[in-house]
mmCIF file of C-alpha atoms in Angstrom:
data_model
loop_
_atom_site.group_PDB
_atom_site.id
_atom_site.type_symbol
_atom_site.label_atom_id
_atom_site.label_comp_id
_atom_site.label_asym_id
_atom_site.label_seq_id
_atom_site.Cartn_x
_atom_site.Cartn_y
_atom_site.Cartn_z
ATOM 1 C CA MET A 1055 5.928 -9.804 -5.020
ATOM 2 C CA HIS A 1056 2.156 -9.204 -6.024
ATOM 3 C CA ASP A 1057 -0.336 -7.766 -3.021
ATOM 4 C CA LYS A 1058 -2.609 -10.477 -2.248
ATOM 5 C CA ASN A 1059 -5.863 -8.599 -3.585
ATOM 6 C CA ASN A 1060 -3.877 -8.243 -6.828
ATOM 7 C CA ILE A 1061 -4.421 -11.381 -9.600
ATOM 8 C CA ILE A 1062 -1.390 -11.460 -12.162
ATOM 9 C CA GLY A 1063 -0.657 -7.488 -11.244
ATOM 10 C CA LEU A 1064 -4.379 -6.312 -11.145
ATOM 11 C CA ASN A 1065 -5.543 -4.204 -8.568
ATOM 12 C CA LEU A 1066 -9.334 -5.078 -7.650
ATOM 13 C CA TYR A 1067 -9.327 -1.884 -5.978
ATOM 14 C CA ASN A 1068 -8.907 0.205 -9.116
ATOM 15 C CA LYS A 1069 -12.103 1.551 -10.066
ATOM 16 C CA LYS A 1070 -11.067 1.765 -13.856
ATOM 17 C CA PHE A 1071 -10.469 -1.615 -14.187
ATOM 18 C CA ARG A 1072 -13.383 -2.935 -12.008
ATOM 19 C CA ILE A 1073 -15.343 -0.553 -15.144
ATOM 20 C CA TRP A 1074 -13.428 -2.177 -18.018
ATOM 21 C CA ALA A 1075 -14.260 -5.555 -16.711
ATOM 22 C CA HIS A 1076 -17.991 -5.003 -16.948
ATOM 23 C CA VAL A 1077 -17.748 -3.692 -20.514
ATOM 24 C CA CYS A 1078 -15.171 -6.893 -21.279
ATOM 25 C CA VAL A 1079 -18.135 -9.488 -19.641
ATOM 26 C CA TRP A 1080 -21.294 -7.264 -21.091
ATOM 27 C CA LEU A 1081 -19.490 -7.217 -24.917
ATOM 28 C CA VAL A 1082 -18.531 -11.219 -24.559
ATOM 29 C CA LEU A 1083 -22.014 -11.902 -23.720
ATOM 30 C CA MET A 1084 -23.636 -9.635 -26.278
ATOM 31 C CA ALA A 1085 -21.389 -11.500 -28.968
ATOM 32 C CA LEU A 1086 -22.989 -14.579 -28.319
ATOM 33 C CA PRO A 1087 -26.542 -14.348 -30.256
ATOM 34 C CA TYR A 1088 -24.567 -13.560 -33.305
ATOM 35 C CA ILE A 1089 -22.375 -16.559 -32.896
ATOM 36 C CA MET A 1090 -25.132 -18.769 -31.708
ATOM 37 C CA HIS A 1091 -26.841 -18.038 -34.799
ATOM 38 C CA SER A 1092 -24.107 -18.346 -37.099
ATOM 39 C CA ILE A 1093 -23.323 -21.616 -36.480
ATOM 40 C CA ASN A 1094 -27.366 -22.560 -36.397
ATOM 41 C CA VAL A 1095 -28.028 -23.329 -32.927
ATOM 42 C CA LEU A 1096 -31.626 -22.809 -33.543
ATOM 43 C CA PRO A 1097 -34.677 -24.567 -33.249
ATOM 44 C CA SER A 1098 -35.197 -27.951 -35.568
ATOM 45 C CA ARG A 1099 -37.145 -25.719 -38.200
ATOM 46 C CA THR A 1100 -35.912 -23.656 -41.150
ATOM 47 C CA PHE A 1101 -36.227 -19.576 -41.128
ATOM 48 C CA THR A 1102 -36.453 -17.041 -43.405
ATOM 49 C CA GLY A 1103 -33.793 -14.584 -43.593
ATOM 50 C CA LYS A 1104 -36.235 -11.747 -41.731
ATOM 51 C CA GLU A 1105 -37.206 -14.281 -39.269
ATOM 52 C CA MET A 1106 -33.101 -15.339 -38.523
ATOM 53 C CA SER A 1107 -32.536 -11.101 -38.569
ATOM 54 C CA GLY A 1108 -35.581 -10.763 -36.415
ATOM 55 C CA PHE A 1109 -34.609 -13.487 -33.598
ATOM 56 C CA ILE A 1110 -30.700 -11.723 -33.477
ATOM 57 C CA LYS A 1111 -32.750 -8.645 -32.822
ATOM 58 C CA LEU A 1112 -34.653 -10.268 -30.069
ATOM 59 C CA ASP A 1113 -31.693 -11.410 -28.254
ATOM 60 C CA TYR A 1114 -30.052 -8.417 -28.165
ATOM 61 C CA ALA A 1115 -32.740 -6.096 -26.963
ATOM 62 C CA GLY A 1116 -32.952 -9.502 -24.510
ATOM 63 C CA TYR A 1117 -29.810 -8.993 -23.500
ATOM 64 C CA PHE A 1118 -29.967 -5.238 -22.774
ATOM 65 C CA TYR A 1119 -32.906 -6.086 -20.453
ATOM 66 C CA TRP A 1120 -30.612 -8.595 -18.671
ATOM 67 C CA ILE A 1121 -27.924 -5.744 -17.911
ATOM 68 C CA ALA A 1122 -30.603 -3.671 -17.232
ATOM 69 C CA ALA A 1123 -32.006 -6.192 -14.567
ATOM 70 C CA PHE A 1124 -28.498 -6.864 -13.365
ATOM 71 C CA TYR A 1125 -27.799 -3.603 -12.337
ATOM 72 C CA PHE A 1126 -31.089 -3.218 -11.077
ATOM 73 C CA ASN A 1127 -31.097 -6.025 -9.150
ATOM 74 C CA SER A 1128 -27.321 -5.103 -7.506
ATOM 75 C CA LEU A 1129 -27.850 -1.305 -7.402
ATOM 76 C CA ILE A 1130 -31.623 -1.524 -5.986
ATOM 77 C CA LEU A 1131 -33.241 -4.292 -4.930
ATOM 78 C CA ILE A 1132 -30.143 -6.179 -2.341
ATOM 79 C CA PRO A 1133 -29.282 -3.223 -1.179
ATOM 80 C CA HIS A 1134 -32.880 -1.796 -0.516
ATOM 81 C CA LEU A 1135 -34.600 -5.598 0.058
ATOM 82 C CA PHE A 1136 -32.173 -8.143 0.013
ATOM 83 C CA MET A 1137 -29.823 -6.665 2.734
ATOM 84 C CA LYS A 1138 -32.250 -5.290 4.747
ATOM 85 C CA GLY A 1139 -34.249 -8.261 5.238
ATOM 86 C CA LYS A 1140 -36.951 -8.026 3.094
ATOM 87 C CA TYR A 1141 -37.494 -11.109 1.533
ATOM 88 C CA PRO A 1142 -40.913 -11.349 0.253
ATOM 89 C CA TYR A 1143 -40.604 -7.812 -1.595
ATOM 90 C CA TYR A 1144 -37.232 -8.611 -2.977
ATOM 91 C CA VAL A 1145 -39.052 -12.307 -4.450
ATOM 92 C CA LEU A 1146 -41.894 -9.713 -6.024
ATOM 93 C CA ALA A 1147 -39.912 -7.266 -7.509
ATOM 94 C CA VAL A 1148 -37.325 -9.845 -8.873
ATOM 95 C CA LEU A 1149 -41.014 -11.974 -10.795
ATOM 96 C CA SER A 1150 -42.577 -8.853 -11.617
ATOM 97 C CA ILE A 1151 -39.016 -8.360 -13.792
ATOM 98 C CA TYR A 1152 -38.978 -11.873 -15.053
ATOM 99 C CA ALA A 1153 -42.965 -10.675 -16.110
ATOM 100 C CA ILE A 1154 -42.388 -7.503 -17.491
ATOM 101 C CA TYR A 1155 -39.622 -9.743 -19.137
ATOM 102 C CA LEU A 1156 -41.636 -12.022 -20.897
ATOM 103 C CA PHE A 1157 -44.051 -9.347 -21.939
ATOM 104 C CA VAL A 1158 -41.351 -6.658 -23.782
ATOM 105 C CA TYR A 1159 -40.458 -10.359 -25.113
ATOM 106 C CA HIS A 1160 -43.532 -11.434 -26.495
ATOM 107 C CA TYR A 1161 -44.760 -7.781 -27.547
ATOM 108 C CA ILE A 1162 -41.105 -7.358 -29.939
ATOM 109 C CA TYR A 1163 -42.315 -10.791 -31.246
ATOM 110 C CA ASN A 1164 -45.421 -9.315 -32.847
ATOM 111 C CA TRP A 1165 -43.425 -6.015 -33.520
ATOM 112 C CA LEU A 1166 -41.206 -8.107 -35.490
ATOM 113 C CA GLU A 1167 -43.663 -9.975 -36.918
ATOM 114 C CA ILE A 1168 -42.701 -13.573 -35.895
ATOM 115 C CA ASP A 1169 -44.297 -16.461 -34.988
ATOM 116 C CA LEU A 1170 -43.554 -18.016 -31.986
ATOM 117 C CA PRO A 1171 -42.094 -21.178 -31.909
ATOM 118 C CA TYR A 1172 -42.740 -22.557 -29.115
ATOM 119 C CA GLY A 1173 -45.800 -20.671 -27.349
ATOM 120 C CA LEU A 1174 -45.607 -18.007 -24.522
ATOM 121 C CA LEU A 1175 -45.820 -20.584 -21.774
ATOM 122 C CA ARG A 1176 -42.855 -22.919 -23.004
ATOM 123 C CA THR A 1177 -40.452 -20.252 -24.260
ATOM 124 C CA SER A 1178 -41.088 -18.251 -20.561
ATOM 125 C CA TRP A 1179 -39.490 -21.614 -19.021
ATOM 126 C CA LEU A 1180 -36.890 -21.434 -21.511
ATOM 127 C CA ARG A 1181 -36.110 -18.191 -20.864
ATOM 128 C CA LEU A 1182 -36.063 -18.652 -17.137
ATOM 129 C CA PRO A 1183 -32.531 -20.235 -16.359
ATOM 130 C CA ALA A 1184 -31.030 -17.414 -18.072
ATOM 131 C CA PHE A 1185 -32.997 -14.953 -15.540
ATOM 132 C CA LEU A 1186 -32.419 -17.151 -12.746
ATOM 133 C CA LEU A 1187 -28.239 -16.648 -13.777
ATOM 134 C CA THR A 1188 -28.553 -12.959 -14.718
ATOM 135 C CA MET A 1189 -30.217 -12.575 -11.317
ATOM 136 C CA ALA A 1190 -27.482 -15.026 -9.386
ATOM 137 C CA ALA A 1191 -24.600 -13.069 -10.862
ATOM 138 C CA SER A 1192 -25.921 -9.936 -9.303
ATOM 139 C CA LEU A 1193 -26.019 -11.456 -6.307
ATOM 140 C CA ALA A 1194 -22.510 -12.655 -6.515
ATOM 141 C CA TYR A 1195 -21.036 -9.585 -7.735
ATOM 142 C CA THR A 1196 -22.715 -7.209 -5.332
ATOM 143 C CA THR A 1197 -21.409 -9.664 -2.643
ATOM 144 C CA ILE A 1198 -17.886 -9.648 -4.206
ATOM 145 C CA ASN A 1199 -18.295 -6.254 -4.524
ATOM 146 C CA GLY A 1200 -19.130 -5.078 -0.957
ATOM 147 C CA LEU A 1201 -16.719 -7.451 0.523
ATOM 148 C CA LEU A 1202 -13.603 -5.245 -1.605
ATOM 149 C CA ASP A 1203 -14.813 -2.073 -0.565
ATOM 150 C CA TYR A 1204 -14.933 -3.597 2.990
ATOM 151 C CA GLN A 1205 -11.450 -4.747 2.530
ATOM 152 C CA GLU A 1206 -10.539 -1.439 0.764
ATOM 153 C CA LYS A 1207 -11.702 0.738 3.833
ATOM 154 C CA LEU A 1208 -9.656 -1.808 5.934
ATOM 155 C CA ARG A 1209 -6.616 -1.310 3.890
ATOM 156 C CA GLU A 1210 -6.870 2.307 4.383
ATOM 157 C CA LYS A 1211 -7.247 1.887 8.145
ATOM 158 C CA ASP A 1212 -4.150 0.071 8.512
ATOM 159 C CA LYS A 1213 -2.786 3.360 6.442
ATOM 160 C CA GLU A 1214 -3.836 5.303 8.985
ATOM 161 C CA LYS A 1215 -2.708 3.203 11.986
ATOM 162 C CA LEU A 1216 0.593 3.223 10.384
ATOM 163 C CA LYS A 1217 0.744 6.711 9.277
ATOM 164 C CA THR A 1218 0.197 7.279 12.913
ATOM 165 C CA GLU A 1219 2.645 4.806 14.095
ATOM 166 C CA LEU A 1220 5.559 5.886 12.195
ATOM 167 C CA SER A 1221 4.500 9.451 13.683
ATOM 168 C CA PHE A 1222 5.134 8.252 17.423
ATOM 169 C CA LEU A 1223 7.794 6.369 16.554
ATOM 170 C CA ARG A 1224 9.765 9.627 14.878
ATOM 171 C CA SER A 1225 8.303 11.627 17.735
ATOM 172 C CA GLN A 1226 10.336 8.692 20.373
ATOM 173 C CA ILE A 1227 13.468 9.757 18.802
ATOM 174 C CA SER A 1228 12.722 13.409 18.488
ATOM 175 C CA PRO A 1229 13.157 14.026 21.872
ATOM 176 C CA HIS A 1230 15.451 12.153 23.094
ATOM 177 C CA PHE A 1231 17.977 13.401 20.204
ATOM 178 C CA ILE A 1232 17.404 17.016 21.486
ATOM 179 C CA PHE A 1233 18.299 15.760 25.062
ATOM 180 C CA ASN A 1234 21.713 14.379 23.656
ATOM 181 C CA VAL A 1235 22.553 17.312 21.687
ATOM 182 C CA LEU A 1236 21.844 20.010 24.724
ATOM 183 C CA ASN A 1237 24.419 18.016 26.986
ATOM 184 C CA ASN A 1238 26.700 17.926 24.123
ATOM 185 C CA ILE A 1239 26.438 21.555 24.186
ATOM 186 C CA VAL A 1240 26.602 21.629 27.723
ATOM 187 C CA SER A 1241 30.236 20.139 27.720
ATOM 188 C CA LEU A 1242 31.009 22.131 24.820
ATOM 189 C CA VAL A 1243 30.595 25.644 26.970
ATOM 190 C CA ARG A 1244 32.584 23.987 29.835
ATOM 191 C CA LEU A 1245 35.155 22.600 27.781
ATOM 192 C CA ASN A 1246 36.064 25.903 24.795
ATOM 193 C CA SER A 1247 33.429 28.009 24.514
ATOM 194 C CA THR A 1248 34.602 29.400 21.366
ATOM 195 C CA GLU A 1249 33.116 26.619 19.959
ATOM 196 C CA LEU A 1250 30.131 27.549 21.054
ATOM 197 C CA GLU A 1251 28.726 29.468 18.351
ATOM 198 C CA PRO A 1252 29.510 27.152 15.228
ATOM 199 C CA THR A 1253 27.542 24.629 17.419
ATOM 200 C CA VAL A 1254 24.741 26.676 17.993
ATOM 201 C CA MET A 1255 24.674 26.974 14.212
ATOM 202 C CA LYS A 1256 24.631 23.363 13.517
ATOM 203 C CA LEU A 1257 21.961 22.437 15.589
ATOM 204 C CA SER A 1258 19.809 25.045 14.456
ATOM 205 C CA GLY A 1259 20.610 23.245 11.424
ATOM 206 C CA LEU A 1260 19.498 19.935 13.326
ATOM 207 C CA MET A 1261 16.405 21.368 14.489
ATOM 208 C CA LYS A 1262 15.487 22.656 11.084
ATOM 209 C CA TYR A 1263 15.920 19.504 9.702
ATOM 210 C CA MET A 1264 13.845 17.778 12.488
ATOM 211 C CA LEU A 1265 11.176 20.494 12.504
ATOM 212 C CA TYR A 1266 10.191 20.498 8.335
ATOM 213 C CA HIS A 1267 11.374 17.039 7.362
ATOM 214 C CA THR A 1268 10.552 14.168 9.582
ATOM 215 C CA ASP A 1269 7.210 15.330 8.700
ATOM 216 C CA GLU A 1270 7.623 14.484 5.363
ATOM 217 C CA GLU A 1271 6.998 10.984 3.520
ATOM 218 C CA LYS A 1272 10.424 10.921 2.016
ATOM 219 C CA VAL A 1273 14.044 13.082 2.035
ATOM 220 C CA ASN A 1274 16.101 13.382 -0.610
ATOM 221 C CA ILE A 1275 19.705 11.434 0.530
ATOM 222 C CA LYS A 1276 21.580 14.408 0.772
ATOM 223 C CA VAL A 1277 19.363 16.086 3.599
ATOM 224 C CA GLU A 1278 19.681 13.254 5.551
ATOM 225 C CA GLU A 1279 23.590 13.034 4.675
ATOM 226 C CA GLU A 1280 23.981 16.669 6.201
ATOM 227 C CA TYR A 1281 22.170 15.653 9.013
ATOM 228 C CA LEU A 1282 24.451 12.816 9.514
ATOM 229 C CA ASN A 1283 27.335 15.175 9.328
ATOM 230 C CA HIS A 1284 26.241 17.893 11.229
ATOM 231 C CA TYR A 1285 25.377 15.235 14.649
ATOM 232 C CA ILE A 1286 28.963 13.584 13.704
ATOM 233 C CA ASP A 1287 30.842 17.677 14.043
ATOM 234 C CA LEU A 1288 28.870 18.256 16.963
ATOM 235 C CA GLN A 1289 29.764 14.953 18.596
ATOM 236 C CA LYS A 1290 33.876 15.139 17.691
ATOM 237 C CA GLN A 1291 33.778 18.739 18.973
ATOM 238 C CA ARG A 1292 32.104 16.979 22.304
ATOM 239 C CA PHE A 1293 34.586 14.283 22.712
ATOM 240 C CA GLY A 1294 37.905 15.985 20.852
ATOM 241 C CA LYS A 1295 40.849 13.068 20.727
ATOM 242 C CA LYS A 1296 38.787 10.748 23.278
ATOM 243 C CA VAL A 1297 37.857 8.856 19.958
ATOM 244 C CA LYS A 1298 38.470 8.540 16.564
ATOM 245 C CA VAL A 1299 35.761 8.778 13.931
ATOM 246 C CA GLU A 1300 36.240 7.723 10.694
ATOM 247 C CA THR A 1301 33.499 8.404 7.506
ATOM 248 C CA SER A 1302 33.465 8.021 4.342
ATOM 249 C CA PHE A 1303 30.156 8.226 2.214
ATOM 250 C CA THR A 1304 30.220 8.001 -1.371
ATOM 251 C CA ILE A 1305 26.510 8.979 -2.936
ATOM 252 C CA LEU A 1306 25.917 8.075 -6.884
ATOM 253 C CA ASN A 1307 22.907 10.012 -6.550
ATOM 254 C CA LYS A 1308 21.709 12.690 -3.977
ATOM 255 C CA ASN A 1309 18.447 12.924 -5.072
ATOM 256 C CA GLN A 1310 17.412 9.701 -4.304
ATOM 257 C CA LEU A 1311 14.805 9.707 -1.449
ATOM 258 C CA ILE A 1312 14.642 7.980 2.131
ATOM 259 C CA GLU A 1313 12.926 7.868 5.300
ATOM 260 C CA PRO A 1314 13.689 10.864 7.362
ATOM 261 C CA MET A 1315 15.951 10.376 10.814
ATOM 262 C CA LEU A 1316 16.171 6.570 9.942
ATOM 263 C CA LEU A 1317 20.172 6.644 10.162
ATOM 264 C CA ILE A 1318 20.648 8.794 13.053
ATOM 265 C CA PRO A 1319 20.056 6.187 15.604
ATOM 266 C CA PHE A 1320 22.789 3.357 14.812
ATOM 267 C CA VAL A 1321 25.506 6.995 14.515
ATOM 268 C CA GLU A 1322 23.632 8.047 18.327
ATOM 269 C CA ASN A 1323 24.154 4.261 19.170
ATOM 270 C CA ALA A 1324 27.992 4.295 18.361
ATOM 271 C CA PHE A 1325 28.956 6.998 20.462
ATOM 272 C CA LYS A 1326 26.843 6.287 23.480
ATOM 273 C CA HIS A 1327 28.133 3.173 23.542
ATOM 274 C CA GLY A 1328 31.552 3.373 22.073
ATOM 275 C CA VAL A 1329 33.450 6.472 23.747
ATOM 276 C CA GLY A 1330 34.346 5.779 28.002
ATOM 277 C CA SER A 1331 36.279 3.073 29.311
ATOM 278 C CA ILE A 1332 36.905 2.044 26.469
ATOM 279 C CA ASP A 1333 40.699 1.158 25.019
ATOM 280 C CA ASP A 1334 41.348 3.401 22.077
ATOM 281 C CA PRO A 1335 37.797 3.958 20.925
ATOM 282 C CA ARG A 1336 37.135 3.885 17.505
ATOM 283 C CA ILE A 1337 34.137 4.858 15.231
ATOM 284 C CA ILE A 1338 33.939 3.639 11.551
ATOM 285 C CA ILE A 1339 30.228 5.138 9.820
ATOM 286 C CA GLU A 1340 30.300 4.362 6.495
ATOM 287 C CA LEU A 1341 27.303 5.110 3.309
ATOM 288 C CA VAL A 1342 27.873 4.084 -0.149
ATOM 289 C CA THR A 1343 24.789 4.376 -2.617
ATOM 290 C CA ASP A 1344 24.032 3.004 -6.109
ATOM 291 C CA GLU A 1345 21.223 3.724 -8.341
ATOM 292 C CA ARG A 1346 19.418 0.935 -6.467
ATOM 293 C CA PHE A 1347 20.860 0.273 -3.373
ATOM 294 C CA LEU A 1348 21.674 1.561 0.117
ATOM 295 C CA ASN A 1349 24.617 -0.040 2.328
ATOM 296 C CA PHE A 1350 25.123 1.754 5.685
ATOM 297 C CA THR A 1351 27.438 0.135 8.226
ATOM 298 C CA VAL A 1352 28.166 1.532 11.765
ATOM 299 C CA ILE A 1353 31.357 -0.082 14.014
ATOM 300 C CA ASN A 1354 31.968 0.655 17.295
ATOM 301 C CA LYS A 1355 34.533 -1.013 20.109
ATOM 302 C CA TYR A 1356 32.559 -0.804 23.546
ATOM 303 C CA ASN A 1357 33.728 -2.582 27.218
ATOM 304 C CA ALA A 1358 31.635 -5.390 27.655
ATOM 305 C CA LEU A 1359 32.961 -5.242 31.491
ATOM 306 C CA ASN A 1360 31.235 -2.742 31.670
ATOM 307 C CA THR A 1361 28.338 -2.829 34.017
ATOM 308 C CA GLY A 1362 27.459 0.398 35.295
ATOM 309 C CA PRO A 1363 23.463 1.573 35.988
ATOM 310 C CA LYS A 1364 21.554 1.095 32.604
ATOM 311 C CA ASP A 1365 20.517 4.394 30.642
ATOM 312 C CA GLU A 1366 16.653 3.782 30.866
ATOM 313 C CA SER A 1367 16.798 6.286 27.875
ATOM 314 C CA SER A 1368 19.699 3.754 25.876
ATOM 315 C CA GLY A 1369 17.998 1.960 23.364
ATOM 316 C CA ILE A 1370 15.105 3.563 22.347
ATOM 317 C CA GLY A 1371 16.922 5.033 18.971
ATOM 318 C CA ILE A 1372 17.875 1.398 17.914
ATOM 319 C CA ALA A 1373 14.341 -0.496 18.813
ATOM 320 C CA ASN A 1374 12.163 2.374 17.071
ATOM 321 C CA VAL A 1375 14.020 2.433 13.989
ATOM 322 C CA SER A 1376 14.417 -1.159 13.605
ATOM 323 C CA ARG A 1377 10.587 -1.525 14.095
ATOM 324 C CA ARG A 1378 10.085 1.231 11.274
ATOM 325 C CA ILE A 1379 12.315 -0.071 8.728
ATOM 326 C CA ASN A 1380 9.965 -3.176 8.850
ATOM 327 C CA LEU A 1381 6.872 -0.829 8.730
ATOM 328 C CA LEU A 1382 8.078 0.782 5.705
ATOM 329 C CA TYR A 1383 10.913 -1.463 4.129
ATOM 330 C CA GLU A 1384 8.939 -4.623 4.501
ATOM 331 C CA ASN A 1385 11.145 -7.130 1.701
ATOM 332 C CA LYS A 1386 13.299 -4.520 0.733
ATOM 333 C CA HIS A 1387 15.996 -4.427 3.538
ATOM 334 C CA GLN A 1388 18.264 -6.786 5.233
ATOM 335 C CA LEU A 1389 19.110 -5.336 8.820
ATOM 336 C CA SER A 1390 22.530 -6.969 10.725
ATOM 337 C CA ILE A 1391 23.061 -6.174 13.970
ATOM 338 C CA LYS A 1392 26.688 -7.931 15.435
ATOM 339 C CA SER A 1393 28.617 -7.955 18.514
ATOM 340 C CA GLU A 1394 31.922 -9.909 18.304
ATOM 341 C CA ASN A 1395 35.641 -9.128 19.963
ATOM 342 C CA ASN A 1396 34.032 -6.446 22.271
ATOM 343 C CA CYS A 1397 33.429 -4.950 18.794
ATOM 344 C CA PHE A 1398 29.280 -3.600 17.735
ATOM 345 C CA GLU A 1399 28.434 -3.380 14.088
ATOM 346 C CA VAL A 1400 25.376 -2.592 12.218
ATOM 347 C CA ASN A 1401 24.921 -3.370 8.533
ATOM 348 C CA LEU A 1402 21.517 -1.944 7.006
ATOM 349 C CA ILE A 1403 20.721 -2.291 3.190
ATOM 350 C CA LEU A 1404 17.766 -0.660 1.806
ATOM 351 C CA LYS A 1405 16.225 -1.353 -1.837
ATOM 352 C CA LEU A 1406 16.041 2.359 -2.919
ATOM 353 C CA ASP A 1407 12.753 3.921 -5.091
ATOM 354 C CA ALA A 1408 13.752 4.256 -8.736
#
């Protein structure tokens, strides 16, 4: 799907595109004198070869003048007079441009030693439509260019707003996750202090990830995979035989990129609600990627009759990651969340960048 500000795939904001568009339009217009004279679109009387050549030179000189008038009107007169409400001065300046054109036109005729076929007065009326069209086109161009520049500024503001919002969402996830990991360490200290050192090392890896990678726009999937493995290991150490955890990671290209901290909230949610007063608690985590897509599935059992006090911090990760996915992978993702037969299943499919 093309951006709504693109036309048949051409980026209207691109400066190079605008420049080439100007060049092409002016080249087409400058070819018109030759075409018109080659098909005898001329006054009724017959002209000599010298006069014919003179007319073509004159038309080309006129076009160069119109080009200069076009940009002078667009860059000088409209911003400094028309847009500031100085309409009398603007009209006077435009009339002066036309008067100068007629003077130059008459001078070139004399220099080329060609008799004016109609006289100066009638010639001025014949040339007026071309002049008015040039000024109108200049005004239209300036207006459209201004609108495009305004939209570009709005787009840049939207980008900054999106960046700020994403940073806020990540900052919400990180403290919540750290809180859970610290609880894990407290539990491990109480249960088996010999596991403390490897646990702290894994926590160090998690902290390193959050400090050095969460500010990046994208990270390698292998980095996200290591992060998931560290977190899962910590949870398995915490709960031991209280929960059965099955993991399957099949990654074709570990250098493919993904938004950081995108998958962990689903895993965190599974451990939060999939362990406790549940018969045969089980958590299944599967990650599969190919050259184009990432398929991530998390399944956990839960107790539908659990009416204990609601954890005010629960659900923060899921809510935020859903928001982030909508912001970053719009039209490039499919998120399915199902709850059936005391089983909670999340399936995320992402279209990866090539």
